[in-house]
């Protein structure tokens, strides 16, 4: 079992989650973070840290966001690891709570 970053992280990317992860399991893309399911130790520290409430345990991911389980697994193999908090994206407040942001997901590798 692992934790999964979901839709509401996109275009917000607050990164508070990174600061508490004992496993350094987060990976960073241009406008989204993901968790490597093989590295997450299921400690349950990160969900409460996320201002966007975007992190769920795998078996609690909402039905309409199931695709994020695979996206976390795949993108964490391509993106660089992130271990330190950084400023959120400039329009994070504006995008926080907007639904179905997956169409804006940028999968580029920096
Ligand atoms: Fe890291 Fe724990 Fe969150 Fe897994 S549940 S990503 S180990 S902080
Ligand atoms: Fe994203 Fe929340 Fe972390 S918005 S970067 S999962 S703190």
PDB file of C-alpha atoms and ligand atoms in Angstrom:
ATOM      1  CA  UNK A   1       0.000   0.000   0.000  1.00  0.00           C
ATOM      2  CA  UNK A   2       1.183   3.514  -0.742  1.00  0.00           C
ATOM      3  CA  UNK A   3      -0.097   7.040  -0.680  1.00  0.00           C
ATOM      4  CA  UNK A   4      -1.105   8.758  -3.926  1.00  0.00           C
ATOM      5  CA  UNK A   5      -1.033  12.409  -5.036  1.00  0.00           C
ATOM      6  CA  UNK A   6      -4.226  13.331  -6.886  1.00  0.00           C
ATOM      7  CA  UNK A   7      -5.815  16.006  -9.077  1.00  0.00           C
ATOM      8  CA  UNK A   8      -5.851  18.978  -6.728  1.00  0.00           C
ATOM      9  CA  UNK A   9      -2.049  19.126  -6.539  1.00  0.00           C
ATOM     10  CA  UNK A  10      -1.899  20.049 -10.229  1.00  0.00           C
ATOM     11  CA  UNK A  11      -1.047  23.731 -10.768  1.00  0.00           C
ATOM     12  CA  UNK A  12      -0.718  24.232  -6.975  1.00  0.00           C
ATOM     13  CA  UNK A  13       2.339  22.139  -6.012  1.00  0.00           C
ATOM     14  CA  UNK A  14       2.611  23.502  -2.479  1.00  0.00           C
ATOM     15  CA  UNK A  15       5.404  20.999  -1.617  1.00  0.00           C
ATOM     16  CA  UNK A  16       4.682  20.999   2.157  1.00  0.00           C
ATOM     17  CA  UNK A  17       4.349  17.225   1.792  1.00  0.00           C
ATOM     18  CA  UNK A  18       8.011  16.856   0.906  1.00  0.00           C
ATOM     19  CA  UNK A  19       9.230  18.284   4.198  1.00  0.00           C
ATOM     20  CA  UNK A  20       7.739  15.480   6.298  1.00  0.00           C
ATOM     21  CA  UNK A  21       8.449  12.414   4.167  1.00  0.00           C
ATOM     22  CA  UNK A  22      10.927  10.109   5.952  1.00  0.00           C
ATOM     23  CA  UNK A  23      11.359   8.035   2.793  1.00  0.00           C
ATOM     24  CA  UNK A  24      12.085  10.876   0.329  1.00  0.00           C
ATOM     25  CA  UNK A  25       9.441   9.292  -1.884  1.00  0.00           C
ATOM     26  CA  UNK A  26       8.302  12.426  -3.755  1.00  0.00           C
ATOM     27  CA  UNK A  27       9.183  13.225  -7.378  1.00  0.00           C
ATOM     28  CA  UNK A  28       8.648  16.548  -9.119  1.00  0.00           C
ATOM     29  CA  UNK A  29       7.246  17.466 -12.497  1.00  0.00           C
ATOM     30  CA  UNK A  30       6.568  20.949 -13.884  1.00  0.00           C
ATOM     31  CA  UNK A  31       3.166  21.385 -12.193  1.00  0.00           C
ATOM     32  CA  UNK A  32       2.581  18.252 -10.074  1.00  0.00           C
ATOM     33  CA  UNK A  33       4.274  15.977  -7.548  1.00  0.00           C
ATOM     34  CA  UNK A  34       3.957  12.208  -7.345  1.00  0.00           C
ATOM     35  CA  UNK A  35       4.855   9.524  -4.809  1.00  0.00           C
ATOM     36  CA  UNK A  36       6.881   6.459  -5.748  1.00  0.00           C
ATOM     37  CA  UNK A  37       4.711   3.580  -4.463  1.00  0.00           C
ATOM     38  CA  UNK A  38       7.751   1.337  -4.004  1.00  0.00           C
ATOM     39  CA  UNK A  39       9.417   3.860  -1.696  1.00  0.00           C
ATOM     40  CA  UNK A  40       6.438   5.121   0.318  1.00  0.00           C
ATOM     41  CA  UNK A  41       6.470   3.436   3.733  1.00  0.00           C
ATOM     42  CA  UNK A  42       2.825   4.244   4.423  1.00  0.00           C
ATOM     43  CA  UNK A  43       3.641   6.468   7.397  1.00  0.00           C
ATOM     44  CA  UNK A  44       0.559   8.673   6.909  1.00  0.00           C
ATOM     45  CA  UNK A  45       2.441  11.910   7.679  1.00  0.00           C
ATOM     46  CA  UNK A  46       1.955  13.738   4.384  1.00  0.00           C
ATOM     47  CA  UNK A  47      -1.827  13.961   3.796  1.00  0.00           C
ATOM     48  CA  UNK A  48      -2.436  16.373   6.660  1.00  0.00           C
ATOM     49  CA  UNK A  49       0.435  18.601   5.497  1.00  0.00           C
ATOM     50  CA  UNK A  50      -1.058  19.192   2.037  1.00  0.00           C
ATOM     51  CA  UNK A  51      -2.982  22.495   1.926  1.00  0.00           C
ATOM     52  CA  UNK A  52      -4.791  21.210  -1.167  1.00  0.00           C
ATOM     53  CA  UNK A  53      -5.816  17.931   0.530  1.00  0.00           C
ATOM     54  CA  UNK A  54      -4.574  16.104  -2.557  1.00  0.00           C
ATOM     55  CA  UNK A  55      -2.970  13.029  -0.942  1.00  0.00           C
ATOM     56  CA  UNK A  56      -4.881   9.807  -0.262  1.00  0.00           C
ATOM     57  CA  UNK A  57      -4.025   6.314   0.796  1.00  0.00           C
ATOM     58  CA  UNK A  58      -4.227   4.086  -2.280  1.00  0.00           C
ATOM     59  CA  UNK A  59      -7.420   2.341  -1.236  1.00  0.00           C
ATOM     60  CA  UNK A  60      -9.101   5.658  -0.411  1.00  0.00           C
ATOM     61  CA  UNK A  61      -8.439   7.423  -3.716  1.00  0.00           C
ATOM     62  CA  UNK A  62     -11.814   8.759  -4.949  1.00  0.00           C
ATOM     63  CA  UNK A  63     -13.440   6.707  -7.711  1.00  0.00           C
ATOM     64  CA  UNK A  64     -13.102   9.489 -10.280  1.00  0.00           C
ATOM     65  CA  UNK A  65      -9.355   9.798  -9.588  1.00  0.00           C
ATOM     66  CA  UNK A  66      -8.253   6.183  -9.904  1.00  0.00           C
ATOM     67  CA  UNK A  67      -6.023   7.057 -12.860  1.00  0.00           C
ATOM     68  CA  UNK A  68      -3.695   8.854 -10.433  1.00  0.00           C
ATOM     69  CA  UNK A  69      -2.568   5.551  -8.912  1.00  0.00           C
ATOM     70  CA  UNK A  70      -0.930   4.614 -12.211  1.00  0.00           C
ATOM     71  CA  UNK A  71       0.226   8.188 -12.881  1.00  0.00           C
ATOM     72  CA  UNK A  72       2.137   8.261  -9.568  1.00  0.00           C
ATOM     73  CA  UNK A  73       3.775   4.919 -10.329  1.00  0.00           C
ATOM     74  CA  UNK A  74       4.764   5.868 -13.875  1.00  0.00           C
ATOM     75  CA  UNK A  75       5.791   9.514 -13.470  1.00  0.00           C
ATOM     76  CA  UNK A  76       7.879   8.776 -10.358  1.00  0.00           C
ATOM     77  CA  UNK A  77      10.128   6.690 -12.599  1.00  0.00           C
ATOM     78  CA  UNK A  78      10.690   9.633 -14.954  1.00  0.00           C
ATOM     79  CA  UNK A  79      10.859  12.746 -12.788  1.00  0.00           C
ATOM     80  CA  UNK A  80      13.652  13.874 -10.400  1.00  0.00           C
ATOM     81  CA  UNK A  81      13.345  13.330  -6.677  1.00  0.00           C
ATOM     82  CA  UNK A  82      12.415  16.371  -4.564  1.00  0.00           C
ATOM     83  CA  UNK A  83      13.518  16.477  -0.918  1.00  0.00           C
ATOM     84  CA  UNK A  84      13.127  20.123   0.068  1.00  0.00           C
ATOM     85  CA  UNK A  85      10.134  22.400   0.269  1.00  0.00           C
ATOM     86  CA  UNK A  86       9.954  25.231  -2.266  1.00  0.00           C
ATOM     87  CA  UNK A  87       7.481  28.048  -3.009  1.00  0.00           C
ATOM     88  CA  UNK A  88       4.154  26.932  -4.507  1.00  0.00           C
ATOM     89  CA  UNK A  89       3.320  27.688  -8.128  1.00  0.00           C
ATOM     90  CA  UNK A  90       2.396  31.370  -8.604  1.00  0.00           C
ATOM     91  CA  UNK A  91      -1.344  30.794  -9.127  1.00  0.00           C
ATOM     92  CA  UNK A  92      -1.691  28.026  -6.526  1.00  0.00           C
ATOM     93  CA  UNK A  93      -4.438  29.817  -4.592  1.00  0.00           C
ATOM     94  CA  UNK A  94      -6.451  30.398  -7.767  1.00  0.00           C
ATOM     95  CA  UNK A  95      -6.257  26.744  -8.825  1.00  0.00           C
ATOM     96  CA  UNK A  96      -6.785  25.174  -5.402  1.00  0.00           C
ATOM     97  CA  UNK A  97     -10.183  23.468  -5.521  1.00  0.00           C
ATOM     98  CA  UNK A  98     -10.708  23.634  -9.278  1.00  0.00           C
ATOM     99  CA  UNK A  99     -11.863  20.174 -10.368  1.00  0.00           C
ATOM    100  CA  UNK A 100     -10.534  17.946 -13.150  1.00  0.00           C
ATOM    101  CA  UNK A 101      -7.168  19.637 -13.560  1.00  0.00           C
ATOM    102  CA  UNK A 102      -5.650  16.471 -14.992  1.00  0.00           C
ATOM    103  CA  UNK A 103      -6.041  17.974 -18.480  1.00  0.00           C
ATOM    104  CA  UNK A 104      -3.401  20.538 -17.480  1.00  0.00           C
ATOM    105  CA  UNK A 105      -0.935  17.940 -16.185  1.00  0.00           C
ATOM    106  CA  UNK A 106       2.482  18.601 -17.705  1.00  0.00           C
ATOM    107  CA  UNK A 107       4.390  15.326 -17.913  1.00  0.00           C
ATOM    108  CA  UNK A 108       7.601  16.834 -19.279  1.00  0.00           C
ATOM    109  CA  UNK A 109      10.867  15.903 -17.629  1.00  0.00           C
ATOM    110  CA  UNK A 110      12.731  19.058 -16.594  1.00  0.00           C
TER     111      UNK A 110
HETATM  112 FE1  LIG B   1       6.279   9.790   2.475  1.00  0.00          FE
HETATM  113 FE2  LIG B   1       4.866   8.824   4.506  1.00  0.00          FE
HETATM  114 FE3  LIG B   1       3.653  10.258   2.607  1.00  0.00          FE
HETATM  115 FE4  LIG B   1       4.521   7.796   2.067  1.00  0.00          FE
HETATM  116  S1  LIG B   1       2.877   8.321   3.522  1.00  0.00           S
HETATM  117  S2  LIG B   1       4.818   9.608   0.795  1.00  0.00           S
HETATM  118  S3  LIG B   1       6.403   7.699   3.322  1.00  0.00           S
HETATM  119  S4  LIG B   1       5.216  11.011   4.061  1.00  0.00           S
HETATM  120 FE1  LIG B   2       0.999  18.776  -4.100  1.00  0.00          FE
HETATM  121 FE2  LIG B   2      -0.040  19.009  -1.723  1.00  0.00          FE
HETATM  122 FE3  LIG B   2       2.413  18.238  -1.966  1.00  0.00          FE
HETATM  123  S1  LIG B   2      -0.384  20.376  -3.430  1.00  0.00           S
HETATM  124  S2  LIG B   2       3.107  19.272  -3.791  1.00  0.00           S
HETATM  125  S3  LIG B   2       0.642  17.128  -2.699  1.00  0.00           S
HETATM  126  S4  LIG B   2       1.645  19.612  -0.431  1.00  0.00           S
END
